[in-house]
Amino acid sequence: MQNKYYPFINQPLPYDYQALEPFIDEKTMHLHHDRHLQTYIDNLNAILEKEPKLQRLSLTQLIQISGRLPCPLQTSIRNNAGGVYNHRFFFQGMANPAPPPSKGTLLQAICQKFGSLDAFLEAFQNAALSVFGSGYAWLVWGQRGLQIVTTPNQNCPVEQGLQPILVIDVWEHAYYLKHYNLRKDYIQDWMQVINWEQAQQRLEAGRPKQGM
Ligand code: MN
């Protein structure tokens, strides 16, 4: 991930705004990237401007140490560093077309853990549906191998030492314009644009060590 250090900038999407149509609509991508992510970037820069000691830490390091910060700062760093990391990760994790994997270590690990790719996708959908309110469902790599976890708000599993492989944003702003309140329809559309190649690379990068 580029632009790992303060000041943070809103990097362009790795594809056009309409590239994920008809699964994720162009208007949602504009609002989500240009307004929602931009707000987290602006907030994080404003917080760090007043905290010179934290300016030397990377985005990942800010999330890793957030729990050790004093109270109001802890929450604002967790929310805003998480908001930047999670959205960048989410946007980079989609592509269209996005053929499902037919080989590779990620597919092997998924089949070993969940039985099959379809069984994994069903378990992942159930996890994403189970998030109450705003949050994320993740496939992560940790000491117990692959795991599905959920996080509320802008919390990020990097704080728990887990390496993200895949993420779906289930905040309503991620789908309400197109899918209204039908989160399940959105999840199924998102599954058509999972960037499996990127997920495979994240597993390769994350298995021996943490960080991105
Ligand atoms: Mn979002």
Short mmCIF file of C-alpha atoms and ligand atoms in Angstrom, two decimals:
data_model
loop_
_atom_site.label_atom_id
_atom_site.label_comp_id
_atom_site.label_asym_id
_atom_site.label_seq_id
_atom_site.Cartn_x
_atom_site.Cartn_y
_atom_site.Cartn_z
CA MET A 1 0.00 0.00 0.00
CA GLN A 2 1.49 3.36 -1.01
CA ASN A 3 1.21 6.60 1.02
CA LYS A 4 1.70 4.75 4.29
CA TYR A 5 2.75 7.87 6.23
CA TYR A 6 1.32 11.27 7.22
CA PRO A 7 0.18 13.37 5.45
CA PHE A 8 -2.33 10.97 3.98
CA ILE A 9 -3.86 11.57 0.56
CA ASN A 10 -6.84 10.02 -1.16
CA GLN A 11 -5.24 7.90 -3.86
CA PRO A 12 -7.33 7.26 -6.99
CA LEU A 13 -9.21 3.99 -7.23
CA PRO A 14 -7.28 1.26 -9.07
CA TYR A 15 -10.16 1.16 -11.62
CA ASP A 16 -12.82 3.51 -13.04
CA TYR A 17 -15.81 4.45 -10.88
CA GLN A 18 -18.13 2.49 -13.15
CA ALA A 19 -15.81 -0.53 -13.45
CA LEU A 20 -17.71 -2.63 -10.91
CA GLU A 21 -21.09 -2.17 -12.63
CA PRO A 22 -23.58 -3.80 -12.59
CA PHE A 23 -22.63 -5.20 -9.17
CA ILE A 24 -21.53 -2.00 -7.41
CA ASP A 25 -22.88 1.20 -8.97
CA GLU A 26 -20.88 4.22 -10.11
CA LYS A 27 -22.65 6.71 -7.85
CA THR A 28 -21.96 4.65 -4.75
CA MET A 29 -18.28 4.39 -5.73
CA HIS A 30 -18.05 8.18 -6.13
CA LEU A 31 -19.65 8.88 -2.77
CA HIS A 32 -17.82 6.10 -0.99
CA HIS A 33 -14.35 6.96 -2.28
CA ASP A 34 -14.54 10.74 -2.81
CA ARG A 35 -16.57 11.63 0.29
CA HIS A 36 -16.57 8.88 2.91
CA LEU A 37 -12.91 7.87 2.56
CA GLN A 38 -11.88 11.51 2.02
CA THR A 39 -13.47 12.44 5.37
CA TYR A 40 -11.47 9.77 7.23
CA ILE A 41 -8.29 11.02 5.52
CA ASP A 42 -9.01 14.66 6.43
CA ASN A 43 -9.87 13.74 10.02
CA LEU A 44 -6.75 11.59 10.44
CA ASN A 45 -4.50 14.35 9.04
CA ALA A 46 -6.12 16.91 11.37
CA ILE A 47 -5.55 14.67 14.41
CA LEU A 48 -1.93 13.93 13.48
CA GLU A 49 -1.17 17.58 12.80
CA LYS A 50 -1.52 18.11 16.56
CA GLU A 51 0.37 14.91 17.50
CA PRO A 52 3.90 15.24 16.03
CA LYS A 53 5.14 12.04 17.75
CA LEU A 54 2.53 9.97 15.93
CA GLN A 55 3.41 11.43 12.52
CA ARG A 56 6.35 9.05 12.13
CA LEU A 57 4.18 5.97 12.45
CA SER A 58 2.79 4.19 9.40
CA LEU A 59 -0.95 3.72 8.96
CA THR A 60 -0.60 0.08 10.06
CA GLN A 61 1.49 1.06 13.10
CA LEU A 62 -1.10 3.67 14.13
CA ILE A 63 -3.74 0.94 14.21
CA GLN A 64 -1.43 -1.47 16.06
CA ILE A 65 -0.67 1.02 18.85
CA SER A 66 -4.12 2.66 19.05
CA GLY A 67 -5.16 0.62 22.09
CA ARG A 68 -2.21 1.97 24.08
CA LEU A 69 -3.07 5.65 23.48
CA PRO A 70 -4.87 7.79 26.09
CA CYS A 71 -8.63 7.69 25.89
CA PRO A 72 -10.06 10.31 23.54
CA LEU A 73 -7.08 9.97 21.19
CA GLN A 74 -7.38 6.17 21.24
CA THR A 75 -10.90 6.30 19.85
CA SER A 76 -10.20 8.97 17.26
CA ILE A 77 -7.10 7.17 15.94
CA ARG A 78 -8.90 3.81 15.92
CA ASN A 79 -11.86 5.30 14.03
CA ASN A 80 -9.94 7.38 11.51
CA ALA A 81 -6.77 5.33 10.88
CA GLY A 82 -9.12 2.34 10.67
CA GLY A 83 -11.41 4.27 8.33
CA VAL A 84 -8.52 4.96 5.96
CA TYR A 85 -6.98 1.46 6.12
CA ASN A 86 -10.30 -0.41 5.86
CA HIS A 87 -11.56 1.59 2.88
CA ARG A 88 -8.30 1.37 0.97
CA PHE A 89 -8.24 -2.37 1.62
CA PHE A 90 -11.87 -2.76 0.56
CA PHE A 91 -11.46 -0.79 -2.69
CA GLN A 92 -8.24 -2.59 -3.64
CA GLY A 93 -9.93 -5.91 -2.96
CA MET A 94 -12.42 -5.59 -5.80
CA ALA A 95 -12.05 -6.08 -9.57
CA ASN A 96 -14.26 -6.70 -12.57
CA PRO A 97 -14.06 -9.22 -14.12
CA ALA A 98 -12.99 -11.28 -11.12
CA PRO A 99 -12.76 -14.98 -11.93
CA PRO A 100 -12.85 -17.27 -8.87
CA PRO A 101 -9.58 -19.08 -8.14
CA SER A 102 -9.04 -22.51 -9.71
CA LYS A 103 -5.66 -23.09 -8.03
CA GLY A 104 -3.20 -21.52 -5.61
CA THR A 105 -2.35 -21.54 -1.92
CA LEU A 106 -5.36 -19.39 -0.94
CA LEU A 107 -7.83 -21.80 -2.54
CA GLN A 108 -6.00 -24.71 -0.88
CA ALA A 109 -6.15 -23.02 2.53
CA ILE A 110 -9.86 -22.14 2.06
CA CYS A 111 -10.74 -25.72 1.07
CA GLN A 112 -8.72 -27.10 3.98
CA LYS A 113 -10.47 -24.83 6.49
CA PHE A 114 -14.01 -24.53 5.11
CA GLY A 115 -14.38 -27.61 2.87
CA SER A 116 -14.90 -25.79 -0.42
CA LEU A 117 -14.96 -22.30 -1.93
CA ASP A 118 -18.79 -22.32 -1.89
CA ALA A 119 -18.87 -23.35 1.78
CA PHE A 120 -16.47 -20.51 2.57
CA LEU A 121 -18.61 -17.99 0.68
CA GLU A 122 -21.71 -19.13 2.57
CA ALA A 123 -19.95 -18.79 5.91
CA PHE A 124 -18.60 -15.39 4.87
CA GLN A 125 -22.08 -14.21 3.83
CA ASN A 126 -23.50 -15.32 7.19
CA ALA A 127 -20.77 -13.40 9.01
CA ALA A 128 -21.42 -10.27 6.93
CA LEU A 129 -25.16 -10.56 7.61
CA SER A 130 -24.51 -10.96 11.34
CA VAL A 131 -22.80 -7.56 11.71
CA PHE A 132 -25.25 -5.47 13.72
CA GLY A 133 -25.23 -1.88 12.52
CA SER A 134 -22.07 -0.66 10.82
CA GLY A 135 -18.91 -2.70 10.39
CA TYR A 136 -17.00 -5.20 8.30
CA ALA A 137 -16.59 -8.93 7.70
CA TRP A 138 -13.04 -10.12 7.07
CA LEU A 139 -11.11 -13.18 6.02
CA VAL A 140 -7.85 -12.97 7.97
CA TRP A 141 -4.71 -15.01 8.49
CA GLY A 142 -3.54 -15.48 12.07
CA GLN A 143 -1.98 -18.02 14.40
CA ARG A 144 -4.94 -20.34 13.83
CA GLY A 145 -4.65 -20.05 10.05
CA LEU A 146 -7.55 -18.64 8.04
CA GLN A 147 -10.45 -17.24 10.04
CA ILE A 148 -13.59 -15.21 9.35
CA VAL A 149 -13.98 -12.31 11.79
CA THR A 150 -16.24 -9.27 12.02
CA THR A 151 -15.42 -5.81 13.37
CA PRO A 152 -17.78 -3.02 14.45
CA ASN A 153 -17.48 0.60 13.28
CA GLN A 154 -14.01 1.22 11.76
CA ASN A 155 -12.18 -1.29 13.98
CA CYS A 156 -9.52 -3.23 12.10
CA PRO A 157 -8.24 -6.77 12.79
CA VAL A 158 -4.66 -5.51 12.34
CA GLU A 159 -5.05 -4.23 15.93
CA GLN A 160 -5.30 -7.89 17.05
CA GLY A 161 -2.23 -8.89 15.04
CA LEU A 162 -4.29 -10.52 12.28
CA GLN A 163 -3.42 -10.17 8.59
CA PRO A 164 -6.44 -9.17 6.46
CA ILE A 165 -6.96 -11.17 3.24
CA LEU A 166 -10.49 -10.09 2.20
CA VAL A 167 -12.97 -7.55 3.48
CA ILE A 168 -16.54 -6.45 2.82
CA ASP A 169 -17.76 -3.07 4.06
CA VAL A 170 -21.32 -3.54 5.34
CA TRP A 171 -21.94 0.05 6.41
CA GLU A 172 -25.20 1.08 4.73
CA HIS A 173 -23.35 3.77 2.71
CA ALA A 174 -21.63 0.92 0.85
CA TYR A 175 -24.89 -0.32 -0.68
CA TYR A 176 -27.97 1.72 0.19
CA LEU A 177 -28.26 3.68 -3.11
CA LYS A 178 -28.43 0.51 -5.21
CA HIS A 179 -29.51 -2.27 -2.89
CA TYR A 180 -31.57 -0.20 -0.44
CA ASN A 181 -31.79 -2.14 2.83
CA LEU A 182 -31.08 -5.52 1.20
CA ARG A 183 -27.65 -6.31 2.59
CA LYS A 184 -27.83 -9.91 1.36
CA ASP A 185 -28.27 -8.79 -2.27
CA TYR A 186 -25.29 -6.47 -1.88
CA ILE A 187 -23.14 -9.25 -0.38
CA GLN A 188 -24.00 -11.51 -3.30
CA ASP A 189 -23.13 -8.76 -5.81
CA TRP A 190 -19.88 -8.05 -3.95
CA MET A 191 -18.98 -11.73 -4.28
CA GLN A 192 -18.95 -11.25 -8.08
CA VAL A 193 -16.19 -8.64 -7.80
CA ILE A 194 -13.83 -10.21 -5.25
CA ASN A 195 -10.29 -9.58 -6.45
CA TRP A 196 -9.03 -13.11 -5.83
CA GLU A 197 -5.62 -12.39 -7.30
CA GLN A 198 -5.13 -9.59 -4.79
CA ALA A 199 -6.36 -11.85 -1.96
CA GLN A 200 -3.81 -14.50 -3.00
CA GLN A 201 -1.04 -11.88 -2.91
CA ARG A 202 -2.14 -10.70 0.51
CA LEU A 203 -1.95 -14.24 1.83
CA GLU A 204 1.56 -14.66 0.39
CA ALA A 205 2.66 -11.33 1.88
CA GLY A 206 0.98 -11.90 5.23
CA ARG A 207 1.79 -15.51 6.04
CA PRO A 208 5.47 -15.16 6.94
CA LYS A 209 5.13 -11.76 8.64
CA GLN A 210 2.68 -8.97 9.51
CA GLY A 211 2.36 -5.64 7.78
CA MET A 212 1.51 -4.24 4.40
MN MN B 1 -17.44 2.53 3.88
#
